[in-house]
GROMACS .gro file of N, CA and C in nm:
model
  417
    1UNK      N    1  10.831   1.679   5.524
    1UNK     CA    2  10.825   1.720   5.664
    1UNK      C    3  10.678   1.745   5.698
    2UNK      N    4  10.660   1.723   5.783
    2UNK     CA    5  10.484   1.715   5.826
    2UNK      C    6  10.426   1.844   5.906
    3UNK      N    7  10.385   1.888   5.934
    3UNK     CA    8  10.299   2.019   5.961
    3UNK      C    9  10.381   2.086   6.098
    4UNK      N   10  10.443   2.198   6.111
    4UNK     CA   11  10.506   2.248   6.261
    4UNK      C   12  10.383   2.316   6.290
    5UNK      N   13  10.373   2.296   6.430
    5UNK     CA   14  10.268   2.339   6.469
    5UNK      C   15  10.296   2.477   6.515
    6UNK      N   16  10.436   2.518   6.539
    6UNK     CA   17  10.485   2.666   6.577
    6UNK      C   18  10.602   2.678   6.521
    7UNK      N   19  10.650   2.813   6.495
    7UNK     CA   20  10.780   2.765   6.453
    7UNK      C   21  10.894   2.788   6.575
    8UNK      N   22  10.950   2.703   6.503
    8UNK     CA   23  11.120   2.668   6.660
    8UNK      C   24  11.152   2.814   6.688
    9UNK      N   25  11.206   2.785   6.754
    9UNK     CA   26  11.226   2.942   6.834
    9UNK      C   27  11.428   2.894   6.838
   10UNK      N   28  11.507   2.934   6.797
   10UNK     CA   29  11.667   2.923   6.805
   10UNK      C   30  11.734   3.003   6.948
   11UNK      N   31  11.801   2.980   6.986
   11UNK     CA   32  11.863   3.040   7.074
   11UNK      C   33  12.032   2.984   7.086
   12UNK      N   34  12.095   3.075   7.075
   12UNK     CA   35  12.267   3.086   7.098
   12UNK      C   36  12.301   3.057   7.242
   13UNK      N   37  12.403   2.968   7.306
   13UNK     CA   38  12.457   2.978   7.402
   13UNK      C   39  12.631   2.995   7.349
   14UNK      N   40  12.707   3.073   7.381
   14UNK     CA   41  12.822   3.061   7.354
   14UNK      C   42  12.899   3.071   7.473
   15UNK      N   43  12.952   2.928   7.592
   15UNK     CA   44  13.047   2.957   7.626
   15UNK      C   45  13.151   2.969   7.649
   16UNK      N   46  13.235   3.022   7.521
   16UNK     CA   47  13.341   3.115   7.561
   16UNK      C   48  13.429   3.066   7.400
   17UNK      N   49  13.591   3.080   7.421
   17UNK     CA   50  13.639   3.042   7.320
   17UNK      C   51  13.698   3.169   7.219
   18UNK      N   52  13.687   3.115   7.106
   18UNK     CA   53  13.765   3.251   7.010
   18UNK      C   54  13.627   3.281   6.941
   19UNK      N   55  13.523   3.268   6.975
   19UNK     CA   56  13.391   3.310   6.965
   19UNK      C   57  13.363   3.259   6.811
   20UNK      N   58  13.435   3.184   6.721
   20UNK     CA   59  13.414   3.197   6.555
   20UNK      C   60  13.318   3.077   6.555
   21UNK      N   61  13.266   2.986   6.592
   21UNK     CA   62  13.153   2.907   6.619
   21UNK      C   63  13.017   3.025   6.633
   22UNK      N   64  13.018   3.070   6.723
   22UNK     CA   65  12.912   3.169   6.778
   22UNK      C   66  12.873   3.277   6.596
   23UNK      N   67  13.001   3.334   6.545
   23UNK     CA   68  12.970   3.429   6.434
   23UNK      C   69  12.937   3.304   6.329
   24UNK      N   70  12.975   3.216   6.332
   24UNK     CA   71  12.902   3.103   6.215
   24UNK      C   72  12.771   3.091   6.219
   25UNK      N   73  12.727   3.107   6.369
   25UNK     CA   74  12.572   3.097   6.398
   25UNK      C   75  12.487   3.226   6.359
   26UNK      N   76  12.558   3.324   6.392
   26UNK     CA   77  12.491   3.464   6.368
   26UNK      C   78  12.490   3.500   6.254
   27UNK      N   79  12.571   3.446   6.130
   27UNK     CA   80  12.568   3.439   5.942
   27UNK      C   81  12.427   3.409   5.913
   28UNK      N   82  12.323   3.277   6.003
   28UNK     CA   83  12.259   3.227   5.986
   28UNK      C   84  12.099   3.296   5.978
   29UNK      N   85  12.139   3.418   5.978
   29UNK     CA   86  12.014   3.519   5.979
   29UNK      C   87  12.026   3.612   5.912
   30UNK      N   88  12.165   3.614   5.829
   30UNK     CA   89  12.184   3.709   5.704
   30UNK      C   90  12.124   3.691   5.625
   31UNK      N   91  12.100   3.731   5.474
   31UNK     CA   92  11.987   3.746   5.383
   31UNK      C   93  12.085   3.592   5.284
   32UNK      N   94  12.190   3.589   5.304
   32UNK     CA   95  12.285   3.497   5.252
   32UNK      C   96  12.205   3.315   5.270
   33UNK      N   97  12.199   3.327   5.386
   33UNK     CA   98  12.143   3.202   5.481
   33UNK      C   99  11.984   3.251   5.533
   34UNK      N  100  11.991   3.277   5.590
   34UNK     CA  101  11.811   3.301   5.616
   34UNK      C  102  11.764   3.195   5.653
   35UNK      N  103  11.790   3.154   5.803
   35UNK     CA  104  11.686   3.035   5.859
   35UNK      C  105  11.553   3.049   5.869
   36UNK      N  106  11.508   3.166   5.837
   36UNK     CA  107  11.401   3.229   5.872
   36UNK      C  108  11.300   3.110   5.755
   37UNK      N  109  11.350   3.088   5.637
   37UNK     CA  110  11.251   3.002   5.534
   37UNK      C  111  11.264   2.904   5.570
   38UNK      N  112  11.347   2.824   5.683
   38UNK     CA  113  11.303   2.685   5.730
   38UNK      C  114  11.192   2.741   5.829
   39UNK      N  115  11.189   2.823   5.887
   39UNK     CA  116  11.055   2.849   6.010
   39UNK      C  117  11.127   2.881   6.108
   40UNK      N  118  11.256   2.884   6.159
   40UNK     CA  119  11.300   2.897   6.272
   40UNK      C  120  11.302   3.021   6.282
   41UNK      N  121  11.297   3.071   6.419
   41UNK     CA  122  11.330   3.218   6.456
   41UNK      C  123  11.439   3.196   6.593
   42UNK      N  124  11.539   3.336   6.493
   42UNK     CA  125  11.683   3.354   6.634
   42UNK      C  126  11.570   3.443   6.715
   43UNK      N  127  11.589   3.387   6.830
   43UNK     CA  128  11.532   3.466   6.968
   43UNK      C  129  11.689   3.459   7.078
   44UNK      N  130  11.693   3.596   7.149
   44UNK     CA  131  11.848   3.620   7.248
   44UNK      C  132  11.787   3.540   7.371
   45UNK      N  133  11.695   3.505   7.430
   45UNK     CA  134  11.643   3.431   7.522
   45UNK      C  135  11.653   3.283   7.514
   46UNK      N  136  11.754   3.224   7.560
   46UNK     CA  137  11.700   3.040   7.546
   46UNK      C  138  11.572   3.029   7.637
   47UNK      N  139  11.479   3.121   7.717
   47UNK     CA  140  11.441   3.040   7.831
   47UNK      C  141  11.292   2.943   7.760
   48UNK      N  142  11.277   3.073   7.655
   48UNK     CA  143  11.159   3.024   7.511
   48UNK      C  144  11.186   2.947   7.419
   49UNK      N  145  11.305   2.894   7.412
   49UNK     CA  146  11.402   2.860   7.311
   49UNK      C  147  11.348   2.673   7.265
   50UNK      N  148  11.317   2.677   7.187
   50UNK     CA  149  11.305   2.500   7.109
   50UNK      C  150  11.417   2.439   7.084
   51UNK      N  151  11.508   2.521   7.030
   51UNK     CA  152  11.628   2.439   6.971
   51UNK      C  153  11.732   2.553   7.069
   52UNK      N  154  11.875   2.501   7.089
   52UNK     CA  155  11.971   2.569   7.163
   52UNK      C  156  12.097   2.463   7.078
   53UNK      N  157  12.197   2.652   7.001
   53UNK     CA  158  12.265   2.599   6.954
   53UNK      C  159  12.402   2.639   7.071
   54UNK      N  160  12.453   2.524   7.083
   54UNK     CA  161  12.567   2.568   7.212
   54UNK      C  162  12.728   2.536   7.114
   55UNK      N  163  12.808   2.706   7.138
   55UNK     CA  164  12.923   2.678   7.074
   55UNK      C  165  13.021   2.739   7.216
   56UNK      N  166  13.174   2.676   7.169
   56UNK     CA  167  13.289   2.744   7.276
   56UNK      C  168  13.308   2.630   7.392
   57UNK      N  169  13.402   2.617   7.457
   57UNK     CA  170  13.440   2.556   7.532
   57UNK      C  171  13.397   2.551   7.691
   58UNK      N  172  13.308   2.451   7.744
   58UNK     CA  173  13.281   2.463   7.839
   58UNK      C  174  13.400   2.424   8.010
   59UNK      N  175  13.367   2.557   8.074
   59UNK     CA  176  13.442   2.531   8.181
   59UNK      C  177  13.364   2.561   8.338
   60UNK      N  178  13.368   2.559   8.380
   60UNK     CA  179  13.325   2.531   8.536
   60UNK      C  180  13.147   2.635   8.552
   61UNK      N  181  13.214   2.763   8.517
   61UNK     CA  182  13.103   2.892   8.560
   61UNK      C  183  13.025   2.828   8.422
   62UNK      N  184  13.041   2.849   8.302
   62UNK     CA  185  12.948   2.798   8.165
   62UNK      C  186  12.864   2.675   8.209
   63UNK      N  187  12.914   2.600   8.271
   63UNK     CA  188  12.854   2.458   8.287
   63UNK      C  189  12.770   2.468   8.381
   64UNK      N  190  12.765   2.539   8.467
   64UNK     CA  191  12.631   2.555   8.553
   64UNK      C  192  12.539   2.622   8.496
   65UNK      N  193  12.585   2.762   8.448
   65UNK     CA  194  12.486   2.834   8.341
   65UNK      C  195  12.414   2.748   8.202
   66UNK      N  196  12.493   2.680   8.148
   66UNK     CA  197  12.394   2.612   8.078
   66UNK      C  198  12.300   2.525   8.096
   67UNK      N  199  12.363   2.440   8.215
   67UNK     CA  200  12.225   2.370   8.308
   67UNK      C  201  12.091   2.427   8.314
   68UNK      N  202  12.130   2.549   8.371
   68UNK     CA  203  12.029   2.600   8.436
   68UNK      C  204  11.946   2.680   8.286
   69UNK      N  205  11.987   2.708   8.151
   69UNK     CA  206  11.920   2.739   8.105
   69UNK      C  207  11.844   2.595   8.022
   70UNK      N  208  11.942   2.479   8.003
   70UNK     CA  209  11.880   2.389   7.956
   70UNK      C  210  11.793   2.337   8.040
   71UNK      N  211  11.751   2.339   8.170
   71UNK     CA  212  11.637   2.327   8.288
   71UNK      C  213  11.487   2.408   8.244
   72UNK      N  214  11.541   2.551   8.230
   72UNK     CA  215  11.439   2.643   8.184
   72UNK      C  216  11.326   2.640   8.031
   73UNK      N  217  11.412   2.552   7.924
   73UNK     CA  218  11.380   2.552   7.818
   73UNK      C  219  11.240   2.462   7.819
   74UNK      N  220  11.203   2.519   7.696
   74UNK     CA  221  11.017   2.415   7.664
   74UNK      C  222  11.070   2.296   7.679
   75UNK      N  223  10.980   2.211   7.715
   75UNK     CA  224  11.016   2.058   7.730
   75UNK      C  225  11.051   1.977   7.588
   76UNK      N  226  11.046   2.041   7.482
   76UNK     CA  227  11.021   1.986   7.371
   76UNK      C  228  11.188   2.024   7.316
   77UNK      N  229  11.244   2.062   7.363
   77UNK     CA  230  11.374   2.105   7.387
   77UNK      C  231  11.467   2.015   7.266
   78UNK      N  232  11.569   2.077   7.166
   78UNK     CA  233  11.656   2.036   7.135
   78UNK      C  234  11.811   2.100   7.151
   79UNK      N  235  11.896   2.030   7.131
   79UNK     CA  236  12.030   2.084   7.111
   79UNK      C  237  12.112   2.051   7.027
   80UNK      N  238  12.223   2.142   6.975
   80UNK     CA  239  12.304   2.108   6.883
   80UNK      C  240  12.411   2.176   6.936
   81UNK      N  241  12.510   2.105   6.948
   81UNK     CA  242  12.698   2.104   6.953
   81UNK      C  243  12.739   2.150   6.867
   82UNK      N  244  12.751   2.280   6.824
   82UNK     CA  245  12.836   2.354   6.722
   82UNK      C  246  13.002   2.402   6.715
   83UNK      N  247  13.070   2.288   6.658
   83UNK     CA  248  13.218   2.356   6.605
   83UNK      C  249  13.277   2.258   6.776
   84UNK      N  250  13.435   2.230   6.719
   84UNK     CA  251  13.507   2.105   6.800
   84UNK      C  252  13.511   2.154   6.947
   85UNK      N  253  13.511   2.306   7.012
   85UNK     CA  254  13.521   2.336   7.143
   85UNK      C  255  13.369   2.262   7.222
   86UNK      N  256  13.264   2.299   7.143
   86UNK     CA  257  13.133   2.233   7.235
   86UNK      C  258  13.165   2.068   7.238
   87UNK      N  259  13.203   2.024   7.110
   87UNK     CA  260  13.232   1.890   7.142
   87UNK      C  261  13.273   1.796   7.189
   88UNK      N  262  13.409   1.836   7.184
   88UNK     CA  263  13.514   1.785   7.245
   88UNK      C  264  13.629   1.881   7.356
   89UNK      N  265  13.575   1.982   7.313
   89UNK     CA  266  13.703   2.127   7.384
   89UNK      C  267  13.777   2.161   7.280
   90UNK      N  268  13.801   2.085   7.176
   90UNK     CA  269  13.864   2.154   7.069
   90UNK      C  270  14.011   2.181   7.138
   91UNK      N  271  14.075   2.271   7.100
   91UNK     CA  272  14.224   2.330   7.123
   91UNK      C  273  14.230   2.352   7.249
   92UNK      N  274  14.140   2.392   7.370
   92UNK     CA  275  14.152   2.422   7.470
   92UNK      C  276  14.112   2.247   7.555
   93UNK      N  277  14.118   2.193   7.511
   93UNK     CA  278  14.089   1.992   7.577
   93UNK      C  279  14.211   1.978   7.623
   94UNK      N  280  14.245   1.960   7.739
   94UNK     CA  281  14.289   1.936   7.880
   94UNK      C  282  14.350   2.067   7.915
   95UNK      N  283  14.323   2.195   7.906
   95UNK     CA  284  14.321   2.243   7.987
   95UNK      C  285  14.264   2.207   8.174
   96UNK      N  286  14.298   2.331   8.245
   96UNK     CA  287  14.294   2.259   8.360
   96UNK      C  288  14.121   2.270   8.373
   97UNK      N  289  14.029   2.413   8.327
   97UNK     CA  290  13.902   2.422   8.402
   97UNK      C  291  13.829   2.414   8.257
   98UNK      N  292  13.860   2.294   8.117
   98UNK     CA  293  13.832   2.302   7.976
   98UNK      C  294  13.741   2.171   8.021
   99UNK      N  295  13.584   2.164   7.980
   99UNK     CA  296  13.512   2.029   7.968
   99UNK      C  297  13.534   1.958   7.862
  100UNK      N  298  13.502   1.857   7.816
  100UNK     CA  299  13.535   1.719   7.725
  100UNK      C  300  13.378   1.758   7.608
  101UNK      N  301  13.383   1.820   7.640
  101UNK     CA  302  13.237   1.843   7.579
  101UNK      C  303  13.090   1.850   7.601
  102UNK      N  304  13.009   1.924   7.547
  102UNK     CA  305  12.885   1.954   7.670
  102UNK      C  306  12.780   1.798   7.730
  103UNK      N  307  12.840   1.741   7.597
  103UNK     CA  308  12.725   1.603   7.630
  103UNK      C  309  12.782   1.537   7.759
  104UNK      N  310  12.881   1.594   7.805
  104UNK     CA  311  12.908   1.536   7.939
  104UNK      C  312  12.806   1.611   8.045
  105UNK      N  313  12.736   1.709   8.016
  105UNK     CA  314  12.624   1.783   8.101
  105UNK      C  315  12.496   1.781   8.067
  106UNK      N  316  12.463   1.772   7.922
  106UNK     CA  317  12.363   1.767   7.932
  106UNK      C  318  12.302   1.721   7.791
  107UNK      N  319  12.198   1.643   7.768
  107UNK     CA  320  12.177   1.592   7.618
  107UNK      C  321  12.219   1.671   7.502
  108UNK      N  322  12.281   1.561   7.382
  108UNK     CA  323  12.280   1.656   7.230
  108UNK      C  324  12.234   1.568   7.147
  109UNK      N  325  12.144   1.648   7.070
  109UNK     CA  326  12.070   1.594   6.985
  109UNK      C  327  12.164   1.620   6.837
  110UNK      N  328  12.214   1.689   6.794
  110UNK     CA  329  12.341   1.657   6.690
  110UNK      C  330  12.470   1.763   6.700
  111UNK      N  331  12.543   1.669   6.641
  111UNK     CA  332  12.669   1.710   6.645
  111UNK      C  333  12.719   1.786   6.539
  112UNK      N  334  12.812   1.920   6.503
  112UNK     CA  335  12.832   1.970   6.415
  112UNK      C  336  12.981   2.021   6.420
  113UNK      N  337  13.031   1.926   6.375
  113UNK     CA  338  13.203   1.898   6.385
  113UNK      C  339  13.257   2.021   6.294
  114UNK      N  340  13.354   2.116   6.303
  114UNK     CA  341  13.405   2.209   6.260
  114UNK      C  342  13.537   2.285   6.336
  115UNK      N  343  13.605   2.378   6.304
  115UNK     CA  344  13.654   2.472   6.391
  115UNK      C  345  13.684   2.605   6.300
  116UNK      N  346  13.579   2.677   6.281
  116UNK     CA  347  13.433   2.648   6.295
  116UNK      C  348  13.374   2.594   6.177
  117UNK      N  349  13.279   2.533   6.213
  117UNK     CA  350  13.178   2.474   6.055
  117UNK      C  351  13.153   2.584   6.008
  118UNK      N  352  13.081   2.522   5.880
  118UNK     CA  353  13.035   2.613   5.785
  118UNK      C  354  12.846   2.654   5.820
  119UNK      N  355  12.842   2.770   5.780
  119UNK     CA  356  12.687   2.763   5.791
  119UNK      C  357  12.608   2.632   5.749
  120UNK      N  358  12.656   2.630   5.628
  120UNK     CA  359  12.582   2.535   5.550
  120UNK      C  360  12.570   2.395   5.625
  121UNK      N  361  12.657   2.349   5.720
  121UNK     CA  362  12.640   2.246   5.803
  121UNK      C  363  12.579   2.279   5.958
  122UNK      N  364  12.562   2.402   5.996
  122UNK     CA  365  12.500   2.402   6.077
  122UNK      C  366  12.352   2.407   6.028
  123UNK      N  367  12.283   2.468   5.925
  123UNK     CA  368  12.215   2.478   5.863
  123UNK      C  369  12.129   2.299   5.835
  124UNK      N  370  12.200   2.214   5.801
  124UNK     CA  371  12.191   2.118   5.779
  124UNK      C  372  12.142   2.033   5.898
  125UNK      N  373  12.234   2.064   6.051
  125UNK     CA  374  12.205   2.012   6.183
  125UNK      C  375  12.051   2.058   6.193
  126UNK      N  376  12.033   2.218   6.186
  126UNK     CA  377  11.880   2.215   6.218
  126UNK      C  378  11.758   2.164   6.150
  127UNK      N  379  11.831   2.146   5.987
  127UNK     CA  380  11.725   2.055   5.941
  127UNK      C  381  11.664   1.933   5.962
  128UNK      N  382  11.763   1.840   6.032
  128UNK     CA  383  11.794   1.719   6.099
  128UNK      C  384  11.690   1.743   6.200
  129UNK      N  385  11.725   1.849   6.325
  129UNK     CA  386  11.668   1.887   6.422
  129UNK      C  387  11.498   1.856   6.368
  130UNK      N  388  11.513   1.978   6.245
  130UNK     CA  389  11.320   1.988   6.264
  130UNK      C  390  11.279   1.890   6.210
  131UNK      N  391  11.347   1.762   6.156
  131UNK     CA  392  11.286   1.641   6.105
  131UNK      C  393  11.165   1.615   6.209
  132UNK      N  394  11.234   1.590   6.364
  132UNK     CA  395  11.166   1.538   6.471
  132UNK      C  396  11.088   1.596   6.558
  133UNK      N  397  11.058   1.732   6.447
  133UNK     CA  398  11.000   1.850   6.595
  133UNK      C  399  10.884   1.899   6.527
  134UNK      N  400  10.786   1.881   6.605
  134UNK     CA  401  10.659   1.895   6.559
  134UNK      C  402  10.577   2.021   6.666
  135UNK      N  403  10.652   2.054   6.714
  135UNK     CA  404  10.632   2.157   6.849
  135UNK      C  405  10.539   2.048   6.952
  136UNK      N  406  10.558   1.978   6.975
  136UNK     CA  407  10.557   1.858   7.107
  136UNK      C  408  10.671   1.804   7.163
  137UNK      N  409  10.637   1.761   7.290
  137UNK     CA  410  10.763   1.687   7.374
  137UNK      C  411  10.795   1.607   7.280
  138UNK      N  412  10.963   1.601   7.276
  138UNK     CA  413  11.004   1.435   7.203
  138UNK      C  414  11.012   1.329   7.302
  139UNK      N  415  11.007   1.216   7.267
  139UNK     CA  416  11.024   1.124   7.315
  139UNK      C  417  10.895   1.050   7.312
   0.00000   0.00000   0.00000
């Protein structure tokens, strides 16, 4: 991996669901897991946020709110789809106000299929992530 010029800054969006996506993410700063030795730091703010891990099922009010924070984020911006509700809706998919998954709103940079995954594969998504992140715009 080649030189980060800062380290990623993480940020949680969870909307909504039986929240066990969201506590898979929050393991990830226990002494167990410790993203902290890849370089990343959990920050509660996406608006600073490099990477945005989005778990739970999106529905009408979530889907504007995440817009608007994925609008706000550094331009250098990634995302990851954590556990089958961000993906697809998971158990709540066709409900009446349940989205198909967030990439219907707004880019994902990887996918992390579960209900809920394991750390160790979300863990894995952000490594993926910082392959391509050098703290500059991608693209």
């Amino acid at each position: 991996m080649s030189m980060i010029k800062k380290s990623p800054w993480v940020s949680i969006f969870n909307s909504g669901g039986c929240k066990g996506c969201g506590l898979e993410c929050i393991t990830l700063i226990t002494p167990k897991y410790d993203i902290e030795r890849f370089g990343c730091l959990l920050r509660p703010s996406a608006r600073h946020a490099d990477i945005l891990l989005v778990t739970g099922v999106m529905n009408k009010q979530s889907k504007a709110r995440l817009k608007n924070i994925y609008e706000q984020m550094a331009p250098n911006k990634r995302v990851i789809a954590v556990g089958a509700c961000a993906i697809s809706g998971g158990i709540f998919q066709g409900a009446y106000n349940a989205s198909k998954g967030i990439d219907k709103d707004i880019p994902v940079d990887v996918y992390v299929p579960g209900c809920p995954p394991k750390p160790e594969a979300i863990i894995d998504a952000l490594l993926k992530v910082l392959k391509g992140f050098d703290g500059r715009k991608k693209g």
